[in-house]
Amino acid sequence: MAAAPTESRTPDRSDAPPEADRSAPAPEQAGVSDHAGATTSPFEDLPRPHLALEPDGPHLADFYSYLDLLTEPEREHLRRLRAYLASDVAPVVDEAWANDAFPDQLIQGFAGLDLAGLPYGLSGWSDEPARRVFMGFVHAEIARIDASTNSFFGVHSGLAMGSIDACGTPEQRERWLPPMARMETIGAFGLTEPHGGSDVAGGMETTARREGDGWVIDGHKRWIGNGTFADVIVIWARDVSEGADGKAVRGFVVPRETEGLTTAKIEGKTSLRITQNADITLDGVRVPDENRLSGGKGTFADAGAVLRRTRGNASWACTGVQMASYELALSYAQEREQFGRPIAGFQMIQDALVQMLGNTTASLGMAARNAQLIDDGGGSDAHSALAKQFCADRMRETVALGRQVVGGNGIIVGNGIARYFADAEALYSYEGTREMNTLIVGKAVTGHSAFVR
């Protein structure tokens, strides 16, 4: 397989013809002989987009140096992450994406980085929860290499662990979070259903009823990231116990080996192909009451609180995808020659690159400021919703411009930009669609709700 487009390289252009000869037509032959008489393919030296992967290398897309917001210990942790992403993730993601497969070795690799427990003060690095602005850069760095890998990490450390942290009792947090922080136990988050996406709050079909000292759960969940291999799945269900009003929504931690729980991989995706999304069926699944997340309100507000925590992370993922797309397009434009010179010198190519950089910079600024507000004890649903909506909008334009700059070569998976272009479509919709986030912000700024049933 050809080398991944994310490898850092400096092409050997020593054999390039003089400037005056570059517009001359290529010889009509299958190959070109070198000085030793060997024949080389005319396709071997074609420029390919690539990222700068050195841990201390330049952040080409951080034009306003937002990385300076981090402390030196935070930057050192980010350097360790960049080194791992360069050595172990970048070389495998193109093949994994093409094969619709998750590289299992990444679980152990991320465990060694001691990242999952950072938001909860559960790491060897610090017993204080990490700053949101720092965790945002973590998500951006991972998404810059691969959005699916960031989705895996975000579902586990954000949605699954976040549910237990926000809605569990102290005993439940002590039971589940430490092994999840060490990534000995992998988590998933089961909210979306076959018939319920944006409206799942009011139309949840999965039910839970009290029976003796436990609960019986029945229903179906769809699009559950990590669902095919997670050790525990946080399942959200409507309480239909005798005497309940049917409005209560409760979270349950369900081990994957529980009888009656089955998972099926969703096949044929054209976006986030490395992410293993599952359809989940719960048929008379029995869990003890101690597995009910009983530290919250017992309403959909519990799930909503978790989503509020993670929606800001989605804006960082959209930003990371833009960073990669810009860098890939820039590297290609600097090496690809047409009409006798690099296309980076063409006005319309520069217009596309500057638009991509502007989109990325604006997204990075909004994601960072939203994280700062949360770190300072402020922020709101509307702040996170606007960040996700805006960054996703800009991402869609940025990946399209990047594909345009790389031209026909931009539809080849091995050239990188095609993967980001495809993955952006999933990021555009998850963690709240553009329309739903728009209405959250619209209600906040006007005082009038435009939501309808």
Coordinates of C-alpha atoms in Angstrom, one line a residue:
M1 CA 0.0 0.0 0.0
A2 CA 1.2 3.5 -0.8
A3 CA 2.5 5.6 2.1
A4 CA -0.1 7.5 4.1
P5 CA -0.6 11.1 2.9
T6 CA 0.1 12.3 6.4
E7 CA 3.8 11.4 6.4
S8 CA 6.1 14.3 6.5
R9 CA 8.4 14.4 3.5
T10 CA 10.4 16.7 1.3
P11 CA 10.2 15.6 -2.4
D12 CA 13.4 15.3 -4.3
R13 CA 13.0 17.8 -7.1
S14 CA 16.6 17.8 -8.2
D15 CA 15.7 16.2 -11.5
A16 CA 13.1 18.9 -12.3
P17 CA 13.7 20.5 -15.7
P18 CA 14.8 24.1 -16.1
E19 CA 12.1 26.7 -15.8
A20 CA 12.1 27.3 -19.5
D21 CA 11.5 23.6 -20.3
R22 CA 8.7 22.8 -17.8
S23 CA 5.9 23.5 -20.2
A24 CA 7.3 21.1 -22.8
P25 CA 5.1 18.0 -23.4
A26 CA 6.1 14.8 -21.6
P27 CA 7.7 12.1 -23.8
E28 CA 5.2 9.6 -25.0
Q29 CA 6.6 6.5 -23.3
A30 CA 5.6 4.2 -20.5
G31 CA 8.6 5.1 -18.4
V32 CA 11.6 7.3 -18.1
S33 CA 15.1 6.0 -17.9
D34 CA 17.4 7.3 -15.2
H35 CA 21.2 7.7 -15.6
A36 CA 21.8 4.0 -14.8
G37 CA 19.4 2.9 -17.5
A38 CA 16.7 1.8 -15.1
T39 CA 13.1 2.6 -16.0
T40 CA 10.9 4.5 -13.5
S41 CA 7.2 5.1 -13.6
P42 CA 6.1 8.6 -14.5
F43 CA 3.5 8.2 -11.6
E44 CA 6.0 7.6 -8.8
D45 CA 7.1 11.2 -8.3
L46 CA 3.7 12.9 -8.4
P47 CA 3.2 15.3 -5.5
R48 CA 0.9 14.2 -2.7
P49 CA -0.7 16.1 0.1
H50 CA 0.9 15.6 3.5
L51 CA 0.7 16.9 7.1
A52 CA 3.6 18.1 9.2
L53 CA 3.8 15.3 11.8
E54 CA 6.8 16.3 13.9
P55 CA 5.7 16.7 17.6
D56 CA 7.4 20.0 17.7
G57 CA 6.6 20.9 14.1
P58 CA 4.6 24.0 13.1
H59 CA 0.9 24.3 13.6
L60 CA 0.4 25.7 10.1
A61 CA -3.4 26.2 10.6
D62 CA -3.0 27.9 14.0
F63 CA -2.4 31.3 12.3
Y64 CA -3.2 33.4 15.4
S65 CA -1.2 31.1 17.7
Y66 CA -4.1 29.9 19.9
L67 CA -1.8 27.2 21.2
D68 CA -0.3 29.9 23.4
L69 CA -3.4 29.7 25.5
L70 CA -2.0 26.4 26.9
T71 CA 0.5 26.1 29.8
E72 CA 3.8 24.4 29.2
P73 CA 2.8 21.2 30.9
E74 CA -0.3 21.1 28.7
R75 CA 1.8 21.7 25.6
E76 CA 4.1 18.9 26.6
H77 CA 1.2 16.5 27.0
L78 CA 0.1 17.6 23.5
R79 CA 3.5 16.9 22.1
R80 CA 3.3 13.3 23.5
L81 CA 0.0 12.9 21.8
R82 CA 1.3 14.3 18.5
A83 CA 4.2 11.9 18.6
Y84 CA 1.9 8.9 19.1
L85 CA -0.5 10.0 16.4
A86 CA 2.4 10.4 14.0
S87 CA 4.0 7.0 14.8
D88 CA 0.9 4.8 15.3
V89 CA -2.2 6.3 14.0
A90 CA -1.4 8.2 10.8
P91 CA 0.2 5.2 9.1
V92 CA -2.9 3.0 9.5
V93 CA -5.9 5.2 9.2
D94 CA -6.2 5.2 5.3
E95 CA -6.2 1.4 5.1
A96 CA -8.6 1.1 8.1
W97 CA -10.9 3.7 6.6
A98 CA -10.9 1.8 3.2
N99 CA -11.6 -1.5 5.0
D100 CA -14.3 -0.1 7.3
A101 CA -12.3 -1.4 10.3
F102 CA -11.2 -0.1 13.7
P103 CA -7.5 -0.8 14.5
D104 CA -7.8 -2.5 17.9
Q105 CA -4.3 -1.7 18.9
L106 CA -5.3 2.0 19.2
I107 CA -7.1 1.2 22.5
Q108 CA -3.8 0.2 24.2
G109 CA -2.0 3.1 22.6
F110 CA -4.4 5.7 23.9
A111 CA -4.4 4.0 27.3
G112 CA -0.6 4.5 27.4
L113 CA -1.2 8.3 26.9
D114 CA -3.3 8.5 30.0
L115 CA -5.8 10.9 28.4
A116 CA -9.2 9.4 29.1
G117 CA -9.3 10.3 32.8
L118 CA -8.0 13.9 32.4
P119 CA -11.4 15.6 32.4
Y120 CA -12.2 13.9 35.7
G121 CA -9.0 14.2 37.5
L122 CA -8.3 10.5 37.1
S123 CA -4.8 10.4 35.6
G124 CA -1.2 10.2 36.7
W125 CA -0.7 13.6 35.3
S126 CA -3.0 15.5 37.7
D127 CA -5.8 14.8 40.2
E128 CA -7.5 18.0 39.1
P129 CA -9.9 17.9 36.1
A130 CA -8.1 19.2 33.0
R131 CA -9.1 22.5 31.5
R132 CA -11.7 22.4 28.7
V133 CA -9.5 24.5 26.5
F134 CA -6.7 21.9 26.8
M135 CA -9.1 19.0 26.2
G136 CA -10.3 20.9 23.2
F137 CA -6.9 20.9 21.6
V138 CA -6.6 17.2 22.4
H139 CA -9.7 16.5 20.3
A140 CA -8.6 18.9 17.6
E141 CA -5.2 17.1 17.3
I142 CA -6.8 13.7 17.1
A143 CA -9.3 14.8 14.5
R144 CA -6.6 16.5 12.6
I145 CA -5.2 13.0 12.0
D146 CA -8.5 11.1 11.8
A147 CA -12.0 12.1 12.8
S148 CA -13.1 8.5 13.4
T149 CA -10.4 8.0 15.9
N150 CA -11.4 11.2 17.7
S151 CA -15.0 9.9 17.7
F152 CA -13.9 6.7 19.4
F153 CA -12.0 8.6 22.0
G154 CA -14.8 11.2 22.5
V155 CA -17.6 8.6 22.8
H156 CA -15.6 6.7 25.5
S157 CA -14.1 9.6 27.5
G158 CA -16.9 12.2 26.9
L159 CA -20.3 10.6 26.4
A160 CA -19.9 7.3 28.3
M161 CA -17.6 8.5 31.1
G162 CA -19.4 11.9 31.2
S163 CA -22.8 10.2 31.8
I164 CA -21.4 8.3 34.8
D165 CA -19.6 11.4 36.1
A166 CA -22.6 13.7 35.7
C167 CA -25.4 11.4 36.6
G168 CA -23.9 8.7 38.8
T169 CA -23.5 8.5 42.6
P170 CA -20.1 8.8 44.2
E171 CA -20.1 5.0 44.6
Q172 CA -21.0 4.5 40.9
R173 CA -18.2 6.9 39.8
E174 CA -15.7 5.0 41.9
R175 CA -16.9 1.7 40.5
W176 CA -16.7 2.5 36.8
L177 CA -14.6 5.6 36.1
P178 CA -11.1 4.4 37.2
P179 CA -11.1 1.4 34.9
M180 CA -12.5 3.5 32.1
A181 CA -9.9 6.1 32.7
R182 CA -7.2 3.4 32.3
M183 CA -9.2 2.2 29.2
E184 CA -9.4 -1.3 30.7
T185 CA -13.2 -0.8 30.2
I186 CA -14.4 0.8 27.1
G187 CA -17.7 2.7 27.0
A188 CA -20.5 3.6 24.6
F189 CA -23.5 5.9 24.8
G190 CA -26.9 4.6 23.8
L191 CA -29.4 7.4 23.2
T192 CA -30.4 7.7 19.5
E193 CA -33.0 5.3 18.3
P194 CA -34.2 4.0 14.9
H195 CA -37.2 6.4 15.0
G196 CA -35.7 9.1 17.2
G197 CA -32.9 11.4 16.6
S198 CA -33.4 15.1 17.3
D199 CA -36.9 14.3 18.8
V200 CA -35.7 11.5 21.1
A201 CA -36.3 13.5 24.2
G202 CA -40.1 13.5 23.7
G203 CA -40.5 10.2 21.8
M204 CA -38.1 7.7 23.4
E205 CA -39.3 4.2 22.6
T206 CA -36.8 2.2 24.7
T207 CA -38.4 1.4 28.0
A208 CA -37.3 0.4 31.5
R209 CA -39.7 -1.0 34.1
R210 CA -38.9 -1.8 37.7
E211 CA -39.1 -5.5 38.6
G212 CA -38.2 -6.6 42.1
D213 CA -34.7 -5.3 43.0
G214 CA -33.8 -4.6 39.4
W215 CA -35.0 -3.3 36.0
V216 CA -36.0 -4.8 32.7
I217 CA -35.1 -2.8 29.5
D218 CA -36.6 -3.3 26.1
G219 CA -36.0 -1.4 22.9
H220 CA -33.6 -0.5 20.2
K221 CA -30.7 2.0 19.8
R222 CA -29.1 3.1 16.6
W223 CA -25.8 4.8 15.5
I224 CA -24.1 3.8 18.7
G225 CA -20.4 4.6 18.4
N226 CA -18.0 1.9 19.9
G227 CA -21.2 -0.2 20.1
T228 CA -19.6 -3.3 18.5
F229 CA -16.8 -3.7 21.1
A230 CA -17.6 -1.5 24.1
D231 CA -17.5 -3.3 27.5
V232 CA -20.3 -1.2 29.0
I233 CA -23.0 0.9 27.2
V234 CA -24.9 3.7 28.9
I235 CA -28.5 3.1 27.8
W236 CA -31.2 5.8 28.2
A237 CA -34.7 4.5 28.6
R238 CA -38.2 5.8 29.5
D239 CA -39.4 4.7 32.9
V240 CA -42.7 2.8 32.4
S241 CA -42.8 1.2 35.9
E242 CA -46.2 0.9 37.6
G243 CA -47.1 4.3 38.9
A244 CA -44.7 6.2 36.7
D245 CA -46.0 9.0 34.5
G246 CA -44.0 7.8 31.5
K247 CA -42.0 11.0 31.3
A248 CA -39.0 10.0 33.5
V249 CA -35.9 9.1 31.5
R250 CA -33.2 7.1 33.3
G251 CA -29.7 6.0 32.4
F252 CA -28.4 2.5 33.0
V253 CA -24.9 1.1 32.7
V254 CA -25.4 -2.2 30.8
P255 CA -22.4 -4.6 30.4
R256 CA -22.2 -5.9 26.9
E257 CA -22.4 -9.6 28.0
T258 CA -25.8 -9.0 29.6
E259 CA -28.3 -11.6 28.3
G260 CA -30.8 -10.1 25.9
L261 CA -28.4 -7.4 24.6
T262 CA -27.3 -7.8 21.0
T263 CA -25.3 -5.5 18.7
A264 CA -25.0 -5.4 14.9
K265 CA -22.4 -3.3 13.0
I266 CA -23.9 -0.7 10.7
E267 CA -22.4 -1.5 7.3
G268 CA -21.9 0.5 4.1
K269 CA -21.2 3.9 5.6
T270 CA -19.5 6.5 3.5
S271 CA -18.4 8.7 6.4
L272 CA -16.5 8.0 9.7
R273 CA -15.9 4.4 8.4
I274 CA -13.4 3.6 11.1
T275 CA -15.9 4.4 13.8
Q276 CA -17.8 1.2 14.6
N277 CA -21.4 2.3 14.8
A278 CA -23.9 -0.4 16.0
D279 CA -27.6 -1.1 16.0
I280 CA -28.4 -2.4 19.5
T281 CA -31.4 -4.5 20.5
L282 CA -32.5 -4.9 24.1
D283 CA -34.9 -7.7 24.6
G284 CA -35.8 -8.2 28.3
V285 CA -32.4 -7.0 29.4
R286 CA -32.2 -7.2 33.2
V287 CA -29.9 -5.0 35.2
P288 CA -29.7 -4.5 39.0
D289 CA -30.8 -1.2 40.5
E290 CA -27.2 -0.4 41.3
N291 CA -26.6 0.0 37.6
R292 CA -29.2 2.8 37.3
L293 CA -27.5 6.2 37.3
S294 CA -29.3 7.5 40.3
G295 CA -27.3 10.7 41.0
G296 CA -29.2 12.8 38.5
K297 CA -32.7 14.1 38.2
G298 CA -34.2 11.0 36.6
T299 CA -35.4 13.0 33.6
F300 CA -34.1 13.6 30.0
A301 CA -32.3 16.6 31.6
D302 CA -29.7 14.1 32.7
A303 CA -28.9 13.1 29.1
G304 CA -29.1 16.7 28.1
A305 CA -26.5 17.7 30.6
V306 CA -24.1 15.1 29.1
L307 CA -24.7 16.4 25.6
R308 CA -24.1 20.0 26.8
R309 CA -20.7 18.9 28.0
T310 CA -19.7 17.2 24.8
R311 CA -21.2 19.5 22.2
G312 CA -18.3 21.9 22.6
N313 CA -16.0 19.0 21.9
A314 CA -17.7 18.5 18.5
S315 CA -16.7 22.1 17.5
W316 CA -13.1 21.1 18.2
A317 CA -13.4 18.0 16.1
C318 CA -14.8 20.1 13.2
T319 CA -11.8 22.5 13.7
G320 CA -9.3 19.7 13.6
V321 CA -10.7 18.4 10.3
Q322 CA -10.4 21.9 8.9
M323 CA -6.8 22.2 10.1
A324 CA -5.9 19.0 8.3
S325 CA -7.7 19.9 5.1
Y326 CA -6.0 23.3 5.0
E327 CA -2.5 21.8 5.6
L328 CA -3.1 19.1 3.0
A329 CA -4.2 21.5 0.4
L330 CA -1.4 23.9 1.1
S331 CA 1.3 21.2 0.8
Y332 CA -0.1 20.0 -2.4
A333 CA -0.4 23.5 -3.9
Q334 CA 3.3 24.2 -3.1
E335 CA 4.4 21.0 -4.9
R336 CA 1.9 20.6 -7.8
E337 CA 3.0 22.3 -11.0
Q338 CA 0.9 23.4 -13.9
F339 CA 1.7 25.7 -16.7
G340 CA 5.4 25.6 -15.6
R341 CA 5.1 26.7 -12.0
P342 CA 3.5 25.6 -8.6
I343 CA -0.2 26.2 -8.5
A344 CA 0.3 27.9 -5.1
G345 CA 1.3 31.0 -7.2
F346 CA -2.1 31.1 -8.9
Q347 CA -4.6 33.8 -7.6
M348 CA -7.6 31.5 -7.4
I349 CA -5.7 28.8 -5.5
Q350 CA -4.5 31.5 -3.0
D351 CA -8.1 32.7 -2.7
A352 CA -9.2 29.1 -1.8
L353 CA -6.4 28.6 0.7
V354 CA -7.0 31.9 2.4
Q355 CA -10.7 31.2 2.7
M356 CA -9.8 27.8 4.2
L357 CA -7.4 29.4 6.7
G358 CA -10.0 32.1 7.6
N359 CA -12.6 29.4 8.3
T360 CA -10.2 27.4 10.4
T361 CA -9.0 30.4 12.4
A362 CA -12.5 31.6 13.1
S363 CA -13.6 28.1 14.2
L364 CA -10.6 27.7 16.4
G365 CA -11.3 31.0 18.0
M366 CA -14.9 30.2 18.7
A367 CA -14.1 26.7 20.0
A368 CA -11.4 28.1 22.3
R369 CA -13.5 31.0 23.7
N370 CA -16.4 28.6 24.4
A371 CA -14.1 26.3 26.3
Q372 CA -12.7 29.3 28.3
L373 CA -16.2 30.3 29.3
I374 CA -16.9 26.8 30.6
D375 CA -13.6 26.7 32.4
D376 CA -14.5 30.0 34.1
G377 CA -17.8 28.6 35.3
G378 CA -19.9 30.3 32.6
G379 CA -21.0 29.3 29.2
S380 CA -24.4 28.1 28.2
D381 CA -26.2 25.6 25.9
A382 CA -26.4 28.4 23.4
H383 CA -22.7 29.1 23.4
S384 CA -21.9 25.5 22.7
A385 CA -24.6 25.1 20.2
L386 CA -23.4 28.2 18.2
A387 CA -19.9 26.9 18.3
K388 CA -20.9 23.5 16.9
Q389 CA -23.2 25.0 14.3
F390 CA -20.7 27.5 13.1
C391 CA -17.6 25.2 13.1
A392 CA -19.6 22.5 11.3
D393 CA -20.8 25.0 8.6
R394 CA -17.3 26.3 8.1
M395 CA -15.9 22.8 8.0
R396 CA -18.2 21.8 5.2
E397 CA -16.9 24.7 3.0
T398 CA -13.3 24.1 4.0
V399 CA -13.1 20.4 3.1
A400 CA -14.9 21.2 -0.2
L401 CA -12.3 23.9 -1.0
G402 CA -9.5 21.5 -0.1
R403 CA -10.8 18.8 -2.4
Q404 CA -11.1 21.5 -5.1
V405 CA -7.4 22.5 -4.6
V406 CA -6.2 19.0 -4.9
G407 CA -8.3 18.5 -8.0
G408 CA -8.9 15.0 -9.3
N409 CA -6.3 13.6 -7.0
G410 CA -8.5 14.7 -4.1
I411 CA -10.9 11.8 -4.6
I412 CA -8.2 9.2 -3.8
V413 CA -8.4 7.9 -0.2
G414 CA -4.6 7.6 -0.1
N415 CA -4.3 11.3 -0.8
G416 CA -5.9 12.2 2.5
I417 CA -8.3 15.0 1.6
A418 CA -11.0 12.6 0.3
R419 CA -11.2 11.0 3.8
Y420 CA -11.7 14.3 5.5
F421 CA -14.2 15.4 2.8
A422 CA -16.3 12.3 3.5
D423 CA -16.0 12.3 7.3
A424 CA -17.1 15.9 7.5
E425 CA -20.6 14.9 6.5
A426 CA -21.1 12.8 9.7
L427 CA -19.6 15.6 11.9
Y428 CA -22.0 18.0 10.3
S429 CA -25.0 16.1 11.7
Y430 CA -23.9 14.5 15.0
E431 CA -24.0 16.2 18.4
G432 CA -27.0 18.2 17.2
T433 CA -27.9 19.0 13.6
R434 CA -27.3 22.5 12.2
E435 CA -31.1 23.1 12.4
M436 CA -31.5 22.1 16.1
N437 CA -28.4 24.0 17.2
T438 CA -29.7 27.1 15.3
L439 CA -33.0 26.9 17.1
I440 CA -31.2 26.6 20.5
V441 CA -29.3 29.8 19.8
G442 CA -32.4 31.5 18.2
K443 CA -34.4 30.9 21.4
A444 CA -31.6 32.3 23.5
V445 CA -31.2 35.5 21.5
T446 CA -34.8 36.3 20.8
G447 CA -36.6 34.9 23.9
H448 CA -39.0 33.0 21.6
S449 CA -38.9 29.3 21.0
A450 CA -39.4 28.2 17.4
F451 CA -39.4 24.5 18.3
V452 CA -42.6 22.8 17.3
R453 CA -44.1 19.3 17.9

